[in-house]
Amino acid sequence: MKEPSRELAAKIVNAVLEERCASEEGMRRYRPLLEERSHEIVARFAIDAGEDNNNLPKQIPALLNLADTIVKDELGSHRYPKPACPDDGGCAMCCTHMRIVLSAQEAAVVARELLALTEAEKAKIAHRLPSLGTSGPGSQCGLLDEQGLCTLYTARPVNCRTHRSCSITACEDRVRRGRNAGEEVVFAYPFDDLVRKSFHHLVQPDERPEFLEMNTFLASILHDDAELASWESGQKKAVPPLGDS
């Protein structure tokens, strides 16, 4: 039986605060924003997923699309200031300053899309990876192409789908100086964390979520179609190390 959505919402709020807010001031400012929206967002995921956890692997693409819908609905509610992100896309700053991580379930979606690429397309990604190291400050996601576009946009993980910035200045500062813990309130929207945590609690409900770092994952599978097929089928359960920070 699923955990009652109100209890799960409270658990997710506490998990977000522990992860995001290093200061008491950050917690004081962020908690009301999270609690205001937590129950409704958690409930939307719970209702959509239903009671059959055995079908969750097949539901991952639909749940990723639901994350997109929730973000769109939240922004359309006029509860928040307008995002600094361009309406027509084209900004890849978050692909260069955020560490891109994904669950094993999301990795299966990425693997499926990688299998559909031509060998030349996979080779372009593989060629970029050695010079990048892990994603994050000073590097970038290996799926970001030369035009600043995501090679696998439709398969991107929930972290990428939910992130919206409130301030381009905060983005630029973050790129130059790294995370300024406790001030995420002025940088990201509260639904970002709620949608992400709700998604991961659903796909890994009975365990501490384990994550792969995107570039490490790509480097481990791009040259091996059999390995890609194993991930795509959901047979791969072991998660490679996240890689060095």
Short mmCIF file of C-alpha atoms in Angstrom, two decimals:
data_model
loop_
_atom_site.label_atom_id
_atom_site.label_comp_id
_atom_site.label_asym_id
_atom_site.label_seq_id
_atom_site.Cartn_x
_atom_site.Cartn_y
_atom_site.Cartn_z
CA MET A 1 0.00 0.00 0.00
CA LYS A 2 1.26 3.44 -0.87
CA GLU A 3 2.24 5.87 1.86
CA PRO A 4 -0.58 8.42 2.45
CA SER A 5 0.12 11.44 0.30
CA ARG A 6 0.03 13.92 3.22
CA GLU A 7 2.64 11.92 5.13
CA LEU A 8 4.74 11.56 2.00
CA ALA A 9 4.42 15.29 1.32
CA ALA A 10 5.76 16.09 4.80
CA LYS A 11 8.63 13.66 4.32
CA ILE A 12 9.52 15.21 0.97
CA VAL A 13 9.44 18.75 2.39
CA ASN A 14 11.88 17.72 5.14
CA ALA A 15 14.13 15.96 2.61
CA VAL A 16 14.22 19.06 0.40
CA LEU A 17 15.03 21.35 3.33
CA GLU A 18 17.85 19.07 4.46
CA GLU A 19 19.32 18.95 0.97
CA ARG A 20 18.86 22.56 -0.08
CA CYS A 21 19.03 24.82 2.94
CA ALA A 22 22.20 25.01 5.01
CA SER A 23 21.07 28.03 7.03
CA GLU A 24 18.18 28.58 9.46
CA GLU A 25 17.20 31.63 7.42
CA GLY A 26 17.00 29.54 4.27
CA MET A 27 14.78 26.99 6.05
CA ARG A 28 12.55 29.70 7.52
CA ARG A 29 11.97 31.29 4.12
CA TYR A 30 11.72 28.09 2.08
CA ARG A 31 9.50 25.88 4.27
CA PRO A 32 6.25 27.87 3.79
CA LEU A 33 6.73 27.86 0.01
CA LEU A 34 7.26 24.10 0.00
CA GLU A 35 4.41 23.26 2.36
CA GLU A 36 1.95 25.37 0.37
CA ARG A 37 2.32 23.21 -2.75
CA SER A 38 3.67 19.88 -1.47
CA HIS A 39 0.42 17.95 -0.90
CA GLU A 40 -1.11 18.77 -4.28
CA ILE A 41 2.06 17.94 -6.24
CA VAL A 42 2.70 14.68 -4.38
CA ALA A 43 -0.95 13.69 -4.82
CA ARG A 44 -0.80 14.26 -8.58
CA PHE A 45 2.10 11.83 -8.89
CA ALA A 46 0.48 9.28 -6.58
CA ILE A 47 -2.83 9.33 -8.44
CA ASP A 48 -1.19 9.05 -11.85
CA ALA A 49 1.02 6.14 -10.79
CA GLY A 50 -1.83 4.17 -9.22
CA GLU A 51 -1.24 1.24 -6.88
CA ASP A 52 0.72 -1.18 -9.07
CA ASN A 53 4.42 -0.60 -8.44
CA ASN A 54 5.27 -3.48 -10.80
CA ASN A 55 4.18 -1.33 -13.74
CA LEU A 56 6.30 1.66 -12.71
CA PRO A 57 9.19 0.89 -15.11
CA LYS A 58 6.78 1.15 -18.04
CA GLN A 59 5.30 4.33 -16.60
CA ILE A 60 8.56 6.29 -16.35
CA PRO A 61 8.12 8.16 -19.68
CA ALA A 62 4.54 9.09 -18.68
CA LEU A 63 5.72 10.25 -15.25
CA LEU A 64 8.42 12.37 -16.88
CA ASN A 65 5.76 13.95 -19.07
CA LEU A 66 3.66 14.52 -15.94
CA ALA A 67 6.60 16.38 -14.41
CA ASP A 68 6.61 18.65 -17.48
CA THR A 69 2.87 19.24 -17.08
CA ILE A 70 3.14 20.07 -13.38
CA VAL A 71 5.93 22.57 -14.04
CA LYS A 72 3.85 24.19 -16.80
CA ASP A 73 0.77 24.32 -14.56
CA GLU A 74 2.71 25.79 -11.64
CA LEU A 75 4.23 28.51 -13.80
CA GLY A 76 0.85 29.19 -15.40
CA SER A 77 -0.77 29.72 -12.00
CA HIS A 78 0.94 33.11 -11.55
CA ARG A 79 2.00 32.14 -8.02
CA TYR A 80 5.60 32.90 -8.90
CA PRO A 81 7.66 35.57 -10.65
CA LYS A 82 8.27 35.01 -14.35
CA PRO A 83 11.20 32.65 -15.03
CA ALA A 84 14.45 34.15 -16.21
CA CYS A 85 14.79 31.23 -18.65
CA PRO A 86 14.03 32.24 -22.28
CA ASP A 87 10.55 31.25 -23.46
CA ASP A 88 11.94 29.76 -26.65
CA GLY A 89 14.83 27.90 -25.00
CA GLY A 90 18.38 28.39 -26.16
CA CYS A 91 19.94 28.92 -22.71
CA ALA A 92 22.17 26.04 -21.62
CA MET A 93 23.59 27.57 -18.45
CA CYS A 94 22.02 24.91 -16.22
CA CYS A 95 23.65 22.22 -18.41
CA THR A 96 27.03 23.70 -17.55
CA HIS A 97 26.73 24.53 -13.85
CA MET A 98 24.52 21.73 -12.52
CA ARG A 99 25.70 18.21 -11.83
CA ILE A 100 23.36 16.11 -13.96
CA VAL A 101 22.20 12.99 -12.13
CA LEU A 102 19.55 10.40 -12.94
CA SER A 103 18.03 7.30 -11.41
CA ALA A 104 18.43 3.81 -12.88
CA GLN A 105 14.83 4.06 -14.08
CA GLU A 106 15.58 7.28 -15.96
CA ALA A 107 18.78 5.73 -17.28
CA ALA A 108 16.65 3.08 -19.01
CA VAL A 109 14.83 5.86 -20.90
CA VAL A 110 18.15 7.46 -21.89
CA ALA A 111 19.53 4.10 -23.01
CA ARG A 112 16.48 3.52 -25.23
CA GLU A 113 17.08 6.82 -26.99
CA LEU A 114 20.81 6.18 -27.32
CA LEU A 115 20.12 2.85 -29.01
CA ALA A 116 18.07 4.70 -31.62
CA LEU A 117 20.99 7.00 -32.54
CA THR A 118 23.30 6.26 -35.46
CA GLU A 119 26.86 5.19 -34.75
CA ALA A 120 28.04 8.60 -35.95
CA GLU A 121 25.71 10.37 -33.52
CA LYS A 122 26.89 8.21 -30.62
CA ALA A 123 30.50 8.82 -31.65
CA LYS A 124 30.01 12.59 -31.35
CA ILE A 125 28.89 12.20 -27.74
CA ALA A 126 31.71 9.77 -26.95
CA HIS A 127 34.26 12.18 -28.46
CA ARG A 128 33.17 14.97 -26.09
CA LEU A 129 33.23 12.99 -22.87
CA PRO A 130 37.00 12.56 -22.16
CA SER A 131 37.57 16.32 -22.05
CA LEU A 132 34.54 17.01 -19.86
CA GLY A 133 34.91 14.75 -16.84
CA THR A 134 31.80 14.75 -14.65
CA SER A 135 29.08 17.32 -15.25
CA GLY A 136 28.91 20.36 -13.02
CA PRO A 137 30.78 23.65 -12.45
CA GLY A 138 33.70 23.93 -14.86
CA SER A 139 32.29 21.24 -17.12
CA GLN A 140 29.01 20.41 -18.86
CA CYS A 141 26.61 17.57 -19.60
CA GLY A 142 27.92 15.28 -22.35
CA LEU A 143 24.54 15.43 -24.10
CA LEU A 144 24.95 19.16 -24.79
CA ASP A 145 25.89 19.51 -28.46
CA GLU A 146 27.95 22.13 -30.27
CA GLN A 147 24.87 24.31 -30.81
CA GLY A 148 24.06 24.28 -27.09
CA LEU A 149 21.11 21.89 -27.53
CA CYS A 150 20.37 18.63 -25.71
CA THR A 151 21.00 15.58 -27.92
CA LEU A 152 18.32 13.57 -26.08
CA TYR A 153 15.91 16.32 -25.03
CA THR A 154 12.83 14.08 -24.94
CA ALA A 155 14.65 11.61 -22.65
CA ARG A 156 16.20 14.16 -20.30
CA PRO A 157 15.91 13.31 -16.57
CA VAL A 158 13.45 14.93 -14.19
CA ASN A 159 16.15 17.21 -12.73
CA CYS A 160 16.49 18.88 -16.12
CA ARG A 161 12.73 19.05 -16.68
CA THR A 162 11.91 20.81 -13.43
CA HIS A 163 14.71 23.34 -13.17
CA ARG A 164 13.71 26.95 -13.76
CA SER A 165 15.70 29.97 -12.65
CA CYS A 166 14.19 33.07 -11.08
CA SER A 167 17.29 35.16 -11.81
CA ILE A 168 19.83 35.15 -14.62
CA THR A 169 22.20 37.02 -12.29
CA ALA A 170 21.94 34.17 -9.77
CA CYS A 171 22.71 31.70 -12.56
CA GLU A 172 25.79 33.65 -13.58
CA ASP A 173 26.94 33.94 -9.95
CA ARG A 174 26.44 30.22 -9.48
CA VAL A 175 28.57 29.44 -12.52
CA ARG A 176 31.36 31.69 -11.25
CA ARG A 177 31.25 30.87 -7.54
CA GLY A 178 29.29 27.64 -7.12
CA ARG A 179 26.20 27.03 -4.98
CA ASN A 180 25.36 29.66 -2.40
CA ALA A 181 23.53 27.39 0.07
CA GLY A 182 20.62 28.93 1.91
CA GLU A 183 19.85 31.37 -0.90
CA GLU A 184 18.29 28.87 -3.29
CA VAL A 185 14.99 30.60 -2.45
CA VAL A 186 15.85 33.42 -4.84
CA PHE A 187 17.33 31.09 -7.43
CA ALA A 188 14.90 28.20 -7.98
CA TYR A 189 11.17 27.69 -7.60
CA PRO A 190 9.79 25.51 -4.79
CA PHE A 191 8.03 23.19 -7.23
CA ASP A 192 11.42 22.26 -8.73
CA ASP A 193 12.39 20.32 -5.61
CA LEU A 194 8.89 18.99 -4.93
CA VAL A 195 8.40 17.51 -8.39
CA ARG A 196 11.88 15.99 -8.44
CA LYS A 197 11.59 14.42 -4.99
CA SER A 198 8.04 13.20 -5.64
CA PHE A 199 9.17 11.49 -8.83
CA HIS A 200 12.12 9.77 -7.17
CA HIS A 201 10.07 8.64 -4.18
CA LEU A 202 7.67 7.00 -6.61
CA VAL A 203 10.23 5.17 -8.73
CA GLN A 204 12.33 4.05 -5.74
CA PRO A 205 9.75 3.91 -2.92
CA ASP A 206 11.34 1.35 -0.60
CA GLU A 207 14.97 2.33 -0.75
CA ARG A 208 17.32 5.23 -0.46
CA PRO A 209 17.47 6.64 -3.99
CA GLU A 210 20.67 5.88 -5.86
CA PHE A 211 21.80 8.09 -8.70
CA LEU A 212 24.16 7.96 -11.64
CA GLU A 213 26.17 10.93 -12.83
CA MET A 214 25.27 11.52 -16.48
CA ASN A 215 28.75 11.74 -18.04
CA THR A 216 30.01 8.74 -16.06
CA PHE A 217 26.99 6.74 -17.19
CA LEU A 218 27.38 7.76 -20.83
CA ALA A 219 31.08 6.87 -20.86
CA SER A 220 30.33 3.41 -19.43
CA ILE A 221 27.75 2.41 -22.03
CA LEU A 222 28.22 4.32 -25.30
CA HIS A 223 30.69 1.83 -26.78
CA ASP A 224 28.68 -1.26 -25.87
CA ASP A 225 25.27 -1.84 -27.46
CA ALA A 226 24.76 -4.97 -25.34
CA GLU A 227 25.22 -2.86 -22.21
CA LEU A 228 22.85 -0.25 -23.61
CA ALA A 229 20.25 -2.94 -24.32
CA SER A 230 20.57 -4.26 -20.75
CA TRP A 231 19.86 -0.81 -19.34
CA GLU A 232 17.04 -0.21 -21.82
CA SER A 233 15.32 -3.45 -20.81
CA GLY A 234 15.57 -2.61 -17.13
CA GLN A 235 17.81 -5.60 -16.41
CA LYS A 236 20.65 -3.44 -15.12
CA LYS A 237 20.17 -2.72 -11.42
CA ALA A 238 23.73 -2.03 -10.30
CA VAL A 239 24.42 1.70 -10.34
CA PRO A 240 27.93 2.80 -11.40
CA PRO A 241 29.78 5.19 -9.04
CA LEU A 242 28.77 8.81 -9.33
CA GLY A 243 32.32 9.75 -10.21
CA ASP A 244 34.64 12.28 -8.63
CA SER A 245 33.28 15.68 -7.74
#
